[in-house]
PDB file of C-alpha atoms in Angstrom:
ATOM      1  CA  ASN A  20       0.014  10.600   3.598  1.00  0.00           C
ATOM      2  CA  SER A  21       2.601  11.903   6.277  1.00  0.00           C
ATOM      3  CA  ILE A  22       6.124  12.932   6.730  1.00  0.00           C
ATOM      4  CA  PRO A  23       8.398   9.596   8.236  1.00  0.00           C
ATOM      5  CA  LYS A  24       7.574   9.527  11.913  1.00  0.00           C
ATOM      6  CA  SER A  25       4.823  11.692  12.326  1.00  0.00           C
ATOM      7  CA  GLY A  26       2.289   8.894  12.759  1.00  0.00           C
ATOM      8  CA  THR A  27       1.786   6.965  10.027  1.00  0.00           C
ATOM      9  CA  ASN A  28       0.631   3.961  11.045  1.00  0.00           C
ATOM     10  CA  LEU A  29      -1.553   5.721  13.525  1.00  0.00           C
ATOM     11  CA  LEU A  30      -3.679   7.524  10.658  1.00  0.00           C
ATOM     12  CA  LEU A  31      -3.413   4.035   8.593  1.00  0.00           C
ATOM     13  CA  ARG A  32      -4.872   2.319  12.032  1.00  0.00           C
ATOM     14  CA  ALA A  33      -7.940   5.077  12.476  1.00  0.00           C
ATOM     15  CA  LEU A  34      -9.046   4.227   8.619  1.00  0.00           C
ATOM     16  CA  TYR A  35      -8.620  -0.026   9.002  1.00  0.00           C
ATOM     17  CA  LEU A  36     -10.513   0.360  11.929  1.00  0.00           C
ATOM     18  CA  PHE A  37     -13.472   1.960   9.514  1.00  0.00           C
ATOM     19  CA  PRO A  38     -16.119  -0.670   7.920  1.00  0.00           C
ATOM     20  CA  LYS A  39     -15.079  -1.776   4.327  1.00  0.00           C
ATOM     21  CA  MET A  40     -11.399  -0.184   4.366  1.00  0.00           C
ATOM     22  CA  ARG A  41      -8.112  -2.146   3.332  1.00  0.00           C
ATOM     23  CA  ARG A  42      -4.866  -1.699   2.213  1.00  0.00           C
ATOM     24  CA  LYS A  43      -3.922  -1.844  -1.443  1.00  0.00           C
ATOM     25  CA  ILE A  44      -0.369  -2.859  -0.739  1.00  0.00           C
ATOM     26  CA  HIS A  45       1.519  -3.002   2.311  1.00  0.00           C
ATOM     27  CA  LYS A  46       4.490  -1.084   0.588  1.00  0.00           C
ATOM     28  CA  THR A  47       4.399   2.460   1.629  1.00  0.00           C
ATOM     29  CA  LEU A  48       5.256   4.935  -1.223  1.00  0.00           C
ATOM     30  CA  ASN A  49       7.304   7.830  -1.394  1.00  0.00           C
ATOM     31  CA  SER A  50       8.486  10.436  -3.627  1.00  0.00           C
ATOM     32  CA  SER A  51      11.349   8.214  -5.129  1.00  0.00           C
ATOM     33  CA  SER A  52       9.009   5.202  -5.898  1.00  0.00           C
ATOM     34  CA  GLN A  53       9.060   4.868  -9.573  1.00  0.00           C
ATOM     35  CA  ASP A  54       5.626   3.373  -9.815  1.00  0.00           C
ATOM     36  CA  SER A  55       3.561   6.053  -7.026  1.00  0.00           C
ATOM     37  CA  LEU A  56       1.726   6.985 -10.248  1.00  0.00           C
ATOM     38  CA  ILE A  57       0.622   4.144 -11.334  1.00  0.00           C
ATOM     39  CA  THR A  58      -0.563   2.325  -7.809  1.00  0.00           C
ATOM     40  CA  ILE A  59      -2.590   5.509  -7.153  1.00  0.00           C
ATOM     41  CA  GLU A  60      -4.260   4.956 -10.538  1.00  0.00           C
ATOM     42  CA  SER A  61      -5.117   1.376  -9.748  1.00  0.00           C
ATOM     43  CA  LEU A  62      -6.559   2.505  -6.236  1.00  0.00           C
ATOM     44  CA  LYS A  63     -10.381   1.071  -6.075  1.00  0.00           C
ATOM     45  CA  ASN A  64     -12.960   2.351  -3.529  1.00  0.00           C
ATOM     46  CA  GLY A  65     -12.421   1.637  -0.003  1.00  0.00           C
ATOM     47  CA  GLN A  66      -8.307   0.669  -1.013  1.00  0.00           C
ATOM     48  CA  ILE A  67      -5.743   2.350   1.711  1.00  0.00           C
ATOM     49  CA  CYS A  68      -1.914   3.721   0.410  1.00  0.00           C
ATOM     50  CA  ALA A  69       0.411   4.539   2.691  1.00  0.00           C
ATOM     51  CA  ALA A  70       2.755   6.911   1.554  1.00  0.00           C
ATOM     52  CA  HIS A  71       5.686   9.456   2.297  1.00  0.00           C
ATOM     53  CA  LEU A  72       4.833  11.769  -0.878  1.00  0.00           C
ATOM     54  CA  LYS A  73       5.657  15.382  -1.079  1.00  0.00           C
ATOM     55  CA  TYR A  74       3.696  17.976  -3.005  1.00  0.00           C
ATOM     56  CA  SER A  75       4.264  17.521  -7.202  1.00  0.00           C
ATOM     57  CA  ASP A  76       1.930  18.745  -9.392  1.00  0.00           C
ATOM     58  CA  ARG A  77       1.861  15.317 -11.543  1.00  0.00           C
ATOM     59  CA  ILE A  78       1.036  13.484  -8.082  1.00  0.00           C
ATOM     60  CA  GLN A  79      -2.026  16.052  -7.454  1.00  0.00           C
ATOM     61  CA  ASN A  80      -3.416  15.766 -11.180  1.00  0.00           C
ATOM     62  CA  THR A  81      -3.108  11.880 -10.675  1.00  0.00           C
ATOM     63  CA  LEU A  82      -5.228  11.839  -7.423  1.00  0.00           C
ATOM     64  CA  ASP A  83      -7.707  14.283  -8.652  1.00  0.00           C
ATOM     65  CA  ARG A  84      -7.895  12.521 -11.906  1.00  0.00           C
ATOM     66  CA  ASN A  85      -8.724   9.418 -10.418  1.00  0.00           C
ATOM     67  CA  ASN A  86     -10.411  10.710  -7.369  1.00  0.00           C
ATOM     68  CA  VAL A  87      -8.371   9.337  -4.871  1.00  0.00           C
ATOM     69  CA  LYS A  88      -8.392  11.153  -1.431  1.00  0.00           C
ATOM     70  CA  ASN A  89      -5.245  12.479   0.413  1.00  0.00           C
ATOM     71  CA  ILE A  90      -4.911  12.643   3.661  1.00  0.00           C
ATOM     72  CA  ILE A  91      -1.664  14.204   5.330  1.00  0.00           C
ATOM     73  CA  ILE A  92      -0.745  13.746   9.340  1.00  0.00           C
ATOM     74  CA  VAL A  93       1.495  16.042  10.346  1.00  0.00           C
ATOM     75  CA  ARG A  94       3.366  16.194  14.073  1.00  0.00           C
ATOM     76  CA  ASP A  95       4.625  18.684  15.924  1.00  0.00           C
ATOM     77  CA  PRO A  96       8.321  19.053  14.259  1.00  0.00           C
ATOM     78  CA  ARG A  97      10.710  18.756  17.703  1.00  0.00           C
ATOM     79  CA  ASP A  98       8.874  15.392  18.725  1.00  0.00           C
ATOM     80  CA  VAL A  99       9.868  14.495  15.082  1.00  0.00           C
ATOM     81  CA  ALA A 100      13.276  14.687  15.565  1.00  0.00           C
ATOM     82  CA  VAL A 101      13.405  12.871  19.047  1.00  0.00           C
ATOM     83  CA  SER A 102      11.128  10.013  17.457  1.00  0.00           C
ATOM     84  CA  ASN A 103      13.412   9.907  14.276  1.00  0.00           C
ATOM     85  CA  CYS A 104      16.601   9.798  16.484  1.00  0.00           C
ATOM     86  CA  MET A 105      15.111   6.791  18.560  1.00  0.00           C
ATOM     87  CA  TYR A 106      13.595   4.677  15.913  1.00  0.00           C
ATOM     88  CA  ILE A 107      17.113   4.867  13.717  1.00  0.00           C
ATOM     89  CA  THR A 108      18.913   4.174  16.364  1.00  0.00           C
ATOM     90  CA  TYR A 109      17.121   1.714  18.878  1.00  0.00           C
ATOM     91  CA  LYS A 110      14.197   0.439  16.584  1.00  0.00           C
ATOM     92  CA  ASP A 111      14.843  -0.018  13.334  1.00  0.00           C
ATOM     93  CA  THR A 112      18.879  -0.569  12.852  1.00  0.00           C
ATOM     94  CA  SER A 113      18.664  -1.962   9.443  1.00  0.00           C
ATOM     95  CA  HIS A 114      17.729   1.890   8.211  1.00  0.00           C
ATOM     96  CA  ARG A 115      19.737   3.380   6.377  1.00  0.00           C
ATOM     97  CA  LEU A 116      20.988   6.028   8.499  1.00  0.00           C
ATOM     98  CA  SER A 117      21.691   3.788  11.413  1.00  0.00           C
ATOM     99  CA  ASN A 118      25.212   3.052  10.819  1.00  0.00           C
ATOM    100  CA  TYR A 119      26.332   6.298  11.034  1.00  0.00           C
ATOM    101  CA  PHE A 120      23.649   7.214  14.004  1.00  0.00           C
ATOM    102  CA  ILE A 121      25.238   4.597  16.174  1.00  0.00           C
ATOM    103  CA  ASN A 122      28.693   4.351  15.152  1.00  0.00           C
ATOM    104  CA  GLU A 123      29.703   8.218  14.028  1.00  0.00           C
ATOM    105  CA  LEU A 124      27.626  10.074  16.628  1.00  0.00           C
ATOM    106  CA  GLU A 125      28.567  10.348  20.266  1.00  0.00           C
ATOM    107  CA  ASP A 126      25.493  10.232  22.002  1.00  0.00           C
ATOM    108  CA  ASP A 127      21.786  11.198  21.527  1.00  0.00           C
ATOM    109  CA  ASP A 128      21.908  14.847  22.010  1.00  0.00           C
ATOM    110  CA  GLU A 129      24.410  14.498  18.802  1.00  0.00           C
ATOM    111  CA  ARG A 130      22.019  12.155  16.923  1.00  0.00           C
ATOM    112  CA  ILE A 131      18.583  14.484  17.298  1.00  0.00           C
ATOM    113  CA  LEU A 132      20.687  17.373  15.704  1.00  0.00           C
ATOM    114  CA  ALA A 133      21.564  15.208  12.540  1.00  0.00           C
ATOM    115  CA  SER A 134      17.634  14.302  12.765  1.00  0.00           C
ATOM    116  CA  ILE A 135      17.202  18.366  12.734  1.00  0.00           C
ATOM    117  CA  GLU A 136      20.370  19.286  10.395  1.00  0.00           C
ATOM    118  CA  GLY A 137      20.117  16.388   7.821  1.00  0.00           C
ATOM    119  CA  ILE A 138      23.515  14.682   6.756  1.00  0.00           C
ATOM    120  CA  PRO A 139      25.716  14.821   4.035  1.00  0.00           C
ATOM    121  CA  ALA A 140      25.930  12.864   1.130  1.00  0.00           C
ATOM    122  CA  ASN A 141      29.596  12.425   2.103  1.00  0.00           C
ATOM    123  CA  LYS A 142      29.200  11.099   5.196  1.00  0.00           C
ATOM    124  CA  LEU A 143      26.775   8.463   4.629  1.00  0.00           C
ATOM    125  CA  LYS A 144      27.932   5.097   2.818  1.00  0.00           C
ATOM    126  CA  ASP A 145      24.997   4.947   0.077  1.00  0.00           C
ATOM    127  CA  GLY A 146      26.390   8.736  -0.695  1.00  0.00           C
ATOM    128  CA  ILE A 147      22.796   9.961  -0.755  1.00  0.00           C
ATOM    129  CA  GLU A 148      22.316  12.936   1.459  1.00  0.00           C
ATOM    130  CA  SER A 149      19.669  12.980   4.565  1.00  0.00           C
ATOM    131  CA  LEU A 150      17.702  16.139   4.273  1.00  0.00           C
ATOM    132  CA  SER A 151      16.939  18.637   6.803  1.00  0.00           C
ATOM    133  CA  LEU A 152      14.006  18.460   8.809  1.00  0.00           C
ATOM    134  CA  ALA A 153      13.026  21.953   7.567  1.00  0.00           C
ATOM    135  CA  GLU A 154      13.605  20.592   4.045  1.00  0.00           C
ATOM    136  CA  HIS A 155      11.168  17.438   4.713  1.00  0.00           C
ATOM    137  CA  TYR A 156       8.696  19.872   5.886  1.00  0.00           C
ATOM    138  CA  SER A 157       8.661  22.314   3.121  1.00  0.00           C
ATOM    139  CA  GLY A 158       7.661  19.560   0.692  1.00  0.00           C
ATOM    140  CA  TYR A 159       5.432  18.690   2.383  1.00  0.00           C
ATOM    141  CA  LEU A 160       3.239  21.460   3.696  1.00  0.00           C
ATOM    142  CA  ALA A 161       3.321  22.177   0.256  1.00  0.00           C
ATOM    143  CA  TRP A 162      -0.115  19.937  -0.235  1.00  0.00           C
ATOM    144  CA  LYS A 163      -1.546  22.845   1.774  1.00  0.00           C
ATOM    145  CA  LYS A 164      -2.788  24.618  -1.617  1.00  0.00           C
ATOM    146  CA  ASP A 165      -4.704  21.559  -2.531  1.00  0.00           C
ATOM    147  CA  PRO A 166      -8.292  21.955  -1.511  1.00  0.00           C
ATOM    148  CA  ARG A 167      -8.654  18.105  -1.871  1.00  0.00           C
ATOM    149  CA  CYS A 168      -5.982  17.403   0.899  1.00  0.00           C
ATOM    150  CA  LEU A 169      -7.221  16.826   4.231  1.00  0.00           C
ATOM    151  CA  PHE A 170      -4.573  18.017   7.521  1.00  0.00           C
ATOM    152  CA  ILE A 171      -4.913  16.562  10.755  1.00  0.00           C
ATOM    153  CA  LYS A 172      -2.661  16.616  13.843  1.00  0.00           C
ATOM    154  CA  PHE A 173      -1.020  13.521  15.241  1.00  0.00           C
ATOM    155  CA  ASP A 174      -1.019  15.342  18.425  1.00  0.00           C
ATOM    156  CA  ASP A 175      -4.942  15.249  18.013  1.00  0.00           C
ATOM    157  CA  LEU A 176      -5.435  12.003  16.584  1.00  0.00           C
ATOM    158  CA  ILE A 177      -3.853  10.140  19.569  1.00  0.00           C
ATOM    159  CA  GLY A 178      -5.900  10.966  22.054  1.00  0.00           C
ATOM    160  CA  GLU A 179      -5.704  10.805  26.012  1.00  0.00           C
ATOM    161  CA  LYS A 180      -3.164   7.285  26.061  1.00  0.00           C
ATOM    162  CA  GLY A 181      -0.797   9.639  23.948  1.00  0.00           C
ATOM    163  CA  GLY A 182      -1.321  12.846  26.061  1.00  0.00           C
ATOM    164  CA  GLY A 183      -4.044  14.338  23.769  1.00  0.00           C
ATOM    165  CA  THR A 184      -7.507  14.784  24.515  1.00  0.00           C
ATOM    166  CA  GLY A 185     -10.351  12.521  23.740  1.00  0.00           C
ATOM    167  CA  ASP A 186     -12.785  16.114  22.410  1.00  0.00           C
ATOM    168  CA  ALA A 187      -9.710  16.701  19.458  1.00  0.00           C
ATOM    169  CA  GLN A 188      -9.176  12.782  18.601  1.00  0.00           C
ATOM    170  CA  ILE A 189     -13.120  12.540  18.031  1.00  0.00           C
ATOM    171  CA  GLN A 190     -12.964  16.029  15.896  1.00  0.00           C
ATOM    172  CA  SER A 191     -10.253  14.587  14.095  1.00  0.00           C
ATOM    173  CA  LEU A 192     -11.875  11.279  13.086  1.00  0.00           C
ATOM    174  CA  ARG A 193     -14.924  13.147  12.404  1.00  0.00           C
ATOM    175  CA  SER A 194     -12.950  14.909   9.627  1.00  0.00           C
ATOM    176  CA  ILE A 195     -12.281  12.374   8.319  1.00  0.00           C
ATOM    177  CA  VAL A 196     -15.075  10.681   7.802  1.00  0.00           C
ATOM    178  CA  GLU A 197     -16.290  13.744   6.549  1.00  0.00           C
ATOM    179  CA  HIS A 198     -13.084  14.131   3.810  1.00  0.00           C
ATOM    180  CA  MET A 199     -13.658  10.230   3.114  1.00  0.00           C
ATOM    181  CA  GLY A 200     -17.415  10.229   2.560  1.00  0.00           C
ATOM    182  CA  LEU A 201     -17.714   7.315   4.703  1.00  0.00           C
ATOM    183  CA  ASN A 202     -21.274   6.652   5.507  1.00  0.00           C
ATOM    184  CA  VAL A 203     -20.730   5.726   9.376  1.00  0.00           C
ATOM    185  CA  GLY A 204     -22.468   7.457  12.248  1.00  0.00           C
ATOM    186  CA  GLU A 205     -21.164   8.345  15.615  1.00  0.00           C
ATOM    187  CA  ARG A 206     -21.497   5.161  17.574  1.00  0.00           C
ATOM    188  CA  GLU A 207     -18.776   4.102  14.629  1.00  0.00           C
ATOM    189  CA  VAL A 208     -16.503   6.905  15.321  1.00  0.00           C
ATOM    190  CA  MET A 209     -16.753   6.778  18.939  1.00  0.00           C
ATOM    191  CA  LYS A 210     -15.232   2.751  18.371  1.00  0.00           C
ATOM    192  CA  VAL A 211     -12.680   3.887  16.470  1.00  0.00           C
ATOM    193  CA  ALA A 212     -11.400   5.733  18.751  1.00  0.00           C
ATOM    194  CA  LYS A 213     -11.304   3.311  21.405  1.00  0.00           C
ATOM    195  CA  GLY A 214      -9.117   0.790  19.582  1.00  0.00           C
ATOM    196  CA  ILE A 215      -6.840   3.474  17.908  1.00  0.00           C
ATOM    197  CA  PHE A 216      -4.046   3.110  20.039  1.00  0.00           C
ATOM    198  CA  ASN A 217      -1.654   0.543  18.998  1.00  0.00           C
ATOM    199  CA  PRO A 218       1.807   0.359  21.021  1.00  0.00           C
ATOM    200  CA  SER A 219       2.715  -3.087  19.718  1.00  0.00           C
ATOM    201  CA  SER A 220       2.786  -1.369  15.877  1.00  0.00           C
ATOM    202  CA  ARG A 221       6.496  -1.844  14.358  1.00  0.00           C
ATOM    203  CA  THR A 222       7.107   1.127  14.267  1.00  0.00           C
ATOM    204  CA  PHE A 223       6.219   2.694  17.630  1.00  0.00           C
ATOM    205  CA  VAL A 224       8.389   4.476  19.716  1.00  0.00           C
ATOM    206  CA  LYS A 225       6.534   6.261  22.458  1.00  0.00           C
ATOM    207  CA  GLY A 226       3.036   7.349  20.747  1.00  0.00           C
ATOM    208  CA  GLN A 227       3.319  10.608  23.590  1.00  0.00           C
ATOM    209  CA  ILE A 228       3.094  14.108  22.559  1.00  0.00           C
ATOM    210  CA  GLY A 229       5.320  16.704  24.005  1.00  0.00           C
ATOM    211  CA  THR A 230       8.549  14.460  24.732  1.00  0.00           C
ATOM    212  CA  TRP A 231      10.766  16.675  23.061  1.00  0.00           C
ATOM    213  CA  LYS A 232      10.234  19.014  26.220  1.00  0.00           C
ATOM    214  CA  ARG A 233      12.112  16.605  28.262  1.00  0.00           C
ATOM    215  CA  THR A 234      14.813  15.622  25.562  1.00  0.00           C
ATOM    216  CA  LEU A 235      15.730  18.998  23.450  1.00  0.00           C
ATOM    217  CA  ASN A 236      18.732  21.006  25.034  1.00  0.00           C
ATOM    218  CA  SER A 237      19.204  24.875  24.033  1.00  0.00           C
ATOM    219  CA  SER A 238      21.069  23.967  20.848  1.00  0.00           C
ATOM    220  CA  HIS A 239      18.182  21.760  19.192  1.00  0.00           C
ATOM    221  CA  ILE A 240      16.145  24.303  20.158  1.00  0.00           C
ATOM    222  CA  GLN A 241      17.687  27.159  18.972  1.00  0.00           C
ATOM    223  CA  THR A 242      18.597  25.494  15.399  1.00  0.00           C
ATOM    224  CA  ILE A 243      14.939  24.467  15.375  1.00  0.00           C
ATOM    225  CA  LYS A 244      13.929  28.073  15.685  1.00  0.00           C
ATOM    226  CA  SER A 245      16.450  29.105  13.221  1.00  0.00           C
ATOM    227  CA  SER A 246      15.663  26.960  10.654  1.00  0.00           C
ATOM    228  CA  MET A 247      11.867  26.184  11.323  1.00  0.00           C
ATOM    229  CA  GLY A 248      10.295  28.355  13.672  1.00  0.00           C
ATOM    230  CA  ASN A 249       7.953  29.684  11.024  1.00  0.00           C
ATOM    231  CA  TYR A 250       6.529  26.330  10.617  1.00  0.00           C
ATOM    232  CA  LEU A 251       5.859  25.536  14.427  1.00  0.00           C
ATOM    233  CA  ILE A 252       3.787  28.963  13.527  1.00  0.00           C
ATOM    234  CA  ASP A 253       2.476  27.919  10.829  1.00  0.00           C
ATOM    235  CA  LEU A 254       0.893  24.490  12.135  1.00  0.00           C
ATOM    236  CA  GLY A 255      -0.186  26.137  15.234  1.00  0.00           C
ATOM    237  CA  TYR A 256       2.186  24.393  17.796  1.00  0.00           C
ATOM    238  CA  GLU A 257       3.503  28.017  18.944  1.00  0.00           C
ATOM    239  CA  LYS A 258       2.072  31.532  18.401  1.00  0.00           C
ATOM    240  CA  ASN A 259       5.282  33.195  17.961  1.00  0.00           C
ATOM    241  CA  SER A 260       9.072  32.456  19.003  1.00  0.00           C
ATOM    242  CA  SER A 261       9.336  33.157  22.411  1.00  0.00           C
ATOM    243  CA  TRP A 262       9.168  29.667  23.613  1.00  0.00           C
TER     244      TRP A 262
END
């Protein structure tokens, strides 16, 4: 489970690499899916389902009732803003926001700002609002009150090839093993760590942490500080607002 552009496929690949794990369906569930609860109820041992599902009592109760484990991967919101802009503009031009990003916005600075602030419904052809980054994070961080939900960071799971560390990656994989109750040893964990980085993934952009430091301008930074600076602190990306 993840906020889009936070490492959905990185987490999926990690799970696939463990023995006896397989994907239930190739459709990614989202909060507007009519069949999300039915799909969750149909999962069997070893089956994986990708999702972009914000917290709701109905989803939590369905997970608990069916003993389905929920893992949420989160990423530095500043890197998410950059990755979202690049993906919509240059990678997946069939995305519902691509036309607006490409034809209505002047440059990547404006596109990144739109990724942070959201887009009003009246500016989009489908008439559906694109929520702000803060609104997206609010819905997913609400899962923190669920003790059965495991939170891991993209920044830890990505490992050395993505700018992280091997130690953090191994620890993240161990957390997944414990949370899932998988019967695997350290040798298998190390094997997964070696195969997890996958630049050939369809949604792969750069797979690097800290891209925001070279990309965001002062306007982007101020907007993030004012709208979701508390989330950066809550997630451990900053200690205070002086960054």
